[in-house]
Amino acid sequence: QKEVEQNSGPLSVPEGAIASLNCTYSDRGSQSFFWYRQYSGKSPELIMFIYSNGDKEDGRFTAQLNKASQYVSLLIRDSQPSDSATYLCAVGRDGQNFVFGPGTRLSVLP
Amino acid sequence: EPEVTQTPSHQVTQMGQEVILRCVPISNHLYFYWYRQILGQKVEFLVSFYNNEISEKSEIFDDQFSVERPDGSNFTLKIRSTKLEDSAMYFCASSRDRGPEQYFGPGTRLTVT
């Protein structure tokens, strides 16, 4: 059974701070890793994907992957109230069929 | 910007009835997916579809479920005899190839009474 674990939160950070979201996965053969943002009642929206160990930056977002530790994280710099949402980690073997984690609820306080 | 669309946005049905959920994937995408999310729970993969056939399905996708691409644009999920536990948001997604970027539609909320 492939598992993806996330702290459910809520994670509360003040506006302007760095939010750090973490995810661990059980399938050592996983090859692709994704972060989706989901606002309440809405569909998941792809933010980042990463394939290789290390960091990948896109604007205020940085994804970090450590395959040896089976760990992937998402950093959000200069957090804004509009970043308040549930962040879903998804992991795939071939980029096609994902296993989603339960999500971490982020609350950015103005 | 092209997007995945789904209809209806909300479907209410009685237990035992058949429902068809419809999706129009992004036009140049070749891979199509259905996911569901029971309220308060995680997103769960149901099925993927490529080249007019199912490429992978989960344990959830049992004989009560079927998918079809009846024409060049629509992609449908049929539930033959709905159960109360089928109540969930159903998301359609599509991707251009076997790559990472799956784009999700807005979802259909299915309520089985």
Short mmCIF file of C-alpha atoms in Angstrom, two decimals:
data_model
loop_
_atom_site.label_atom_id
_atom_site.label_comp_id
_atom_site.label_asym_id
_atom_site.label_seq_id
_atom_site.Cartn_x
_atom_site.Cartn_y
_atom_site.Cartn_z
CA GLN A 1 0.00 0.00 0.00
CA LYS A 2 1.54 3.27 -1.10
CA GLU A 3 1.18 5.91 1.57
CA VAL A 4 1.70 9.65 1.51
CA GLU A 5 1.67 11.36 4.87
CA GLN A 6 1.23 14.99 5.75
CA ASN A 7 0.62 16.85 8.96
CA SER A 8 -3.04 17.84 8.78
CA GLY A 9 -2.48 21.17 10.52
CA PRO A 10 -3.71 23.76 10.71
CA LEU A 11 -0.38 25.42 10.26
CA SER A 12 -0.69 29.08 11.18
CA VAL A 13 1.91 31.61 10.10
CA PRO A 14 1.85 35.41 10.17
CA GLU A 15 1.69 37.33 6.93
CA GLY A 16 5.14 37.76 5.41
CA ALA A 17 6.62 34.72 7.13
CA ILE A 18 7.87 31.51 5.55
CA ALA A 19 5.44 28.60 5.61
CA SER A 20 7.03 25.15 5.57
CA LEU A 21 4.92 22.17 4.54
CA ASN A 22 6.19 18.62 4.76
CA CYS A 23 5.33 15.30 3.18
CA THR A 24 6.70 11.78 3.49
CA TYR A 25 6.00 8.85 1.22
CA SER A 26 6.37 5.12 1.51
CA ASP A 27 7.02 3.97 -2.07
CA ARG A 28 10.77 4.14 -2.56
CA GLY A 29 10.29 3.77 -6.32
CA SER A 30 8.38 7.04 -6.58
CA GLN A 31 9.72 9.27 -9.31
CA SER A 32 7.58 12.38 -9.43
CA PHE A 33 6.37 14.65 -6.69
CA PHE A 34 3.76 17.35 -6.79
CA TRP A 35 2.28 20.05 -4.67
CA TYR A 36 -1.31 21.09 -5.25
CA ARG A 37 -3.21 23.88 -3.57
CA GLN A 38 -6.89 23.36 -2.83
CA TYR A 39 -9.16 26.11 -1.65
CA SER A 40 -12.24 25.01 0.25
CA GLY A 41 -14.82 23.57 -2.13
CA LYS A 42 -12.54 23.93 -5.13
CA SER A 43 -10.44 21.56 -7.21
CA PRO A 44 -6.71 20.97 -6.72
CA GLU A 45 -4.46 23.43 -8.53
CA LEU A 46 -0.92 22.40 -9.45
CA ILE A 47 1.72 24.61 -7.87
CA MET A 48 4.99 22.75 -8.27
CA PHE A 49 6.44 19.49 -9.40
CA ILE A 50 9.90 18.09 -8.78
CA TYR A 51 11.70 15.02 -10.00
CA SER A 52 15.28 15.30 -8.77
CA ASN A 53 16.83 15.61 -5.36
CA GLY A 54 17.43 19.15 -4.26
CA ASP A 55 15.52 22.38 -4.52
CA LYS A 56 13.31 23.81 -7.23
CA GLU A 57 12.18 27.41 -7.02
CA ASP A 58 9.27 29.12 -8.72
CA GLY A 59 8.50 32.61 -7.51
CA ARG A 60 7.65 32.49 -3.83
CA PHE A 61 7.51 28.69 -3.83
CA THR A 62 10.37 26.26 -3.33
CA ALA A 63 9.97 22.51 -3.49
CA GLN A 64 12.62 20.37 -1.83
CA LEU A 65 13.10 16.66 -2.44
CA ASN A 66 15.18 14.13 -0.55
CA LYS A 67 14.61 10.68 -2.01
CA ALA A 68 16.93 8.97 0.47
CA SER A 69 14.74 10.20 3.31
CA GLN A 70 11.55 9.85 1.24
CA TYR A 71 10.68 13.39 2.07
CA VAL A 72 9.41 16.32 0.05
CA SER A 73 8.63 19.79 1.29
CA LEU A 74 7.17 23.05 0.08
CA LEU A 75 8.33 26.43 1.31
CA ILE A 76 6.20 29.50 0.73
CA ARG A 77 8.09 32.74 1.22
CA ASP A 78 6.40 36.03 2.07
CA SER A 79 3.16 34.21 2.90
CA GLN A 80 -0.02 36.07 2.05
CA PRO A 81 -3.56 35.60 3.42
CA SER A 82 -4.50 34.42 -0.08
CA ASP A 83 -2.14 31.48 0.42
CA SER A 84 -4.51 30.15 3.08
CA ALA A 85 -5.65 26.82 1.68
CA THR A 86 -5.05 23.11 1.98
CA TYR A 87 -1.81 21.96 0.37
CA LEU A 88 -1.82 18.48 -1.09
CA CYS A 89 1.29 16.45 -1.68
CA ALA A 90 0.98 13.90 -4.48
CA VAL A 91 3.47 11.23 -5.44
CA GLY A 92 3.68 9.13 -8.58
CA ARG A 93 5.81 6.39 -10.05
CA ASP A 94 5.52 7.40 -13.66
CA GLY A 95 3.86 10.78 -13.42
CA GLN A 96 0.57 9.32 -14.39
CA ASN A 97 -1.38 8.03 -11.40
CA PHE A 98 -0.85 9.86 -8.20
CA VAL A 99 -1.27 8.99 -4.57
CA PHE A 100 -2.37 12.05 -2.68
CA GLY A 101 -1.66 12.85 0.91
CA PRO A 102 -4.45 14.06 3.20
CA GLY A 103 -3.29 17.67 2.90
CA THR A 104 -2.05 20.31 5.31
CA ARG A 105 -4.30 23.21 6.07
CA LEU A 106 -2.36 26.50 6.02
CA SER A 107 -3.69 29.64 7.61
CA VAL A 108 -1.83 32.90 6.97
CA LEU A 109 -2.80 35.47 9.55
CA PRO A 110 -2.91 39.13 8.49
CA GLU B 1 -6.24 29.68 -21.00
CA PRO B 2 -7.68 26.24 -21.79
CA GLU B 3 -9.27 24.41 -18.90
CA VAL B 4 -11.00 21.19 -18.02
CA THR B 5 -14.75 21.57 -17.66
CA GLN B 6 -17.20 19.31 -15.87
CA THR B 7 -20.96 19.03 -15.82
CA PRO B 8 -23.09 19.09 -13.83
CA SER B 9 -21.57 21.00 -10.94
CA HIS B 10 -23.93 19.25 -8.53
CA GLN B 11 -25.90 16.04 -9.04
CA VAL B 12 -28.40 14.66 -6.57
CA THR B 13 -29.58 11.13 -7.12
CA GLN B 14 -31.34 8.37 -5.27
CA MET B 15 -29.57 5.23 -4.16
CA GLY B 16 -29.60 2.60 -6.87
CA GLN B 17 -29.87 5.07 -9.73
CA GLU B 18 -27.36 5.41 -12.51
CA VAL B 19 -25.45 8.65 -12.93
CA ILE B 20 -23.18 9.92 -15.66
CA LEU B 21 -20.66 12.59 -14.89
CA ARG B 22 -19.26 14.47 -17.84
CA CYS B 23 -15.92 16.07 -18.49
CA VAL B 24 -14.40 17.94 -21.39
CA PRO B 25 -10.62 17.64 -21.11
CA ILE B 26 -8.22 20.20 -22.51
CA SER B 27 -8.30 19.77 -26.26
CA ASN B 28 -4.74 18.64 -27.01
CA HIS B 29 -4.47 16.38 -23.98
CA LEU B 30 -4.25 12.64 -24.43
CA TYR B 31 -4.47 11.26 -20.87
CA PHE B 32 -7.62 11.50 -18.82
CA TYR B 33 -8.32 10.71 -15.21
CA TRP B 34 -11.07 10.53 -12.64
CA TYR B 35 -10.48 11.18 -8.98
CA ARG B 36 -12.90 11.46 -6.11
CA GLN B 37 -12.77 13.26 -2.79
CA ILE B 38 -15.17 12.35 -0.03
CA LEU B 39 -15.90 15.38 2.14
CA GLY B 40 -13.04 16.02 4.52
CA GLN B 41 -10.91 13.22 3.09
CA LYS B 42 -8.07 12.97 0.65
CA VAL B 43 -8.21 12.93 -3.11
CA GLU B 44 -8.34 9.34 -4.37
CA PHE B 45 -7.41 8.10 -7.81
CA LEU B 46 -10.11 6.14 -9.62
CA VAL B 47 -9.02 5.53 -13.19
CA SER B 48 -6.79 6.71 -15.99
CA PHE B 49 -7.62 6.47 -19.68
CA TYR B 50 -5.48 6.68 -22.76
CA ASN B 51 -5.98 5.77 -26.38
CA ASN B 52 -9.59 4.79 -25.77
CA GLU B 53 -8.87 2.32 -23.05
CA ILE B 54 -8.32 2.17 -19.33
CA SER B 55 -4.62 2.27 -18.53
CA GLU B 56 -4.90 1.92 -14.77
CA LYS B 57 -7.64 1.70 -12.18
CA SER B 58 -7.76 1.63 -8.42
CA GLU B 59 -9.53 -0.77 -6.09
CA ILE B 60 -12.33 1.76 -5.77
CA PHE B 61 -13.11 1.48 -9.48
CA ASP B 62 -15.16 -1.69 -9.33
CA ASP B 63 -17.76 -3.10 -11.71
CA GLN B 64 -20.19 -0.34 -10.80
CA PHE B 65 -17.96 2.20 -12.50
CA SER B 66 -17.21 2.65 -16.17
CA VAL B 67 -15.59 5.33 -18.30
CA GLU B 68 -16.08 6.25 -21.89
CA ARG B 69 -14.93 8.74 -24.44
CA PRO B 70 -18.05 8.78 -26.61
CA ASP B 71 -16.77 11.42 -29.00
CA GLY B 72 -13.70 13.52 -29.59
CA SER B 73 -14.28 15.84 -26.68
CA ASN B 74 -16.25 14.29 -23.83
CA PHE B 75 -14.97 11.90 -21.20
CA THR B 76 -17.61 10.36 -18.95
CA LEU B 77 -17.74 8.46 -15.68
CA LYS B 78 -20.79 6.25 -15.17
CA ILE B 79 -21.84 4.80 -11.85
CA ARG B 80 -24.37 2.08 -12.54
CA SER B 81 -26.13 1.74 -9.22
CA THR B 82 -25.20 4.46 -6.81
CA LYS B 83 -24.67 3.85 -3.12
CA LEU B 84 -24.73 6.32 -0.26
CA GLU B 85 -20.95 6.01 0.03
CA ASP B 86 -20.52 7.23 -3.54
CA SER B 87 -21.37 10.72 -2.32
CA ALA B 88 -18.26 12.77 -3.02
CA MET B 89 -16.67 15.37 -5.26
CA TYR B 90 -15.60 13.79 -8.51
CA PHE B 91 -12.75 15.48 -10.32
CA CYS B 92 -11.76 14.92 -13.90
CA ALA B 93 -8.18 15.71 -14.90
CA SER B 94 -6.21 15.61 -18.10
CA SER B 95 -2.59 15.78 -19.14
CA ARG B 96 -0.83 16.23 -22.44
CA ASP B 97 1.34 13.16 -22.06
CA ARG B 98 2.67 10.86 -19.38
CA GLY B 99 4.04 13.90 -17.72
CA PRO B 100 3.49 15.61 -14.47
CA GLU B 101 1.01 18.29 -15.23
CA GLN B 102 -2.46 17.01 -14.60
CA TYR B 103 -5.01 19.78 -14.79
CA PHE B 104 -8.11 19.32 -12.72
CA GLY B 105 -11.63 20.34 -13.59
CA PRO B 106 -13.84 22.15 -11.06
CA GLY B 107 -15.51 18.92 -9.97
CA THR B 108 -19.01 17.49 -9.74
CA ARG B 109 -20.50 17.16 -6.31
CA LEU B 110 -22.49 13.92 -6.25
CA THR B 111 -25.01 13.50 -3.47
CA VAL B 112 -26.69 10.11 -3.13
CA THR B 113 -29.79 10.08 -0.95
#
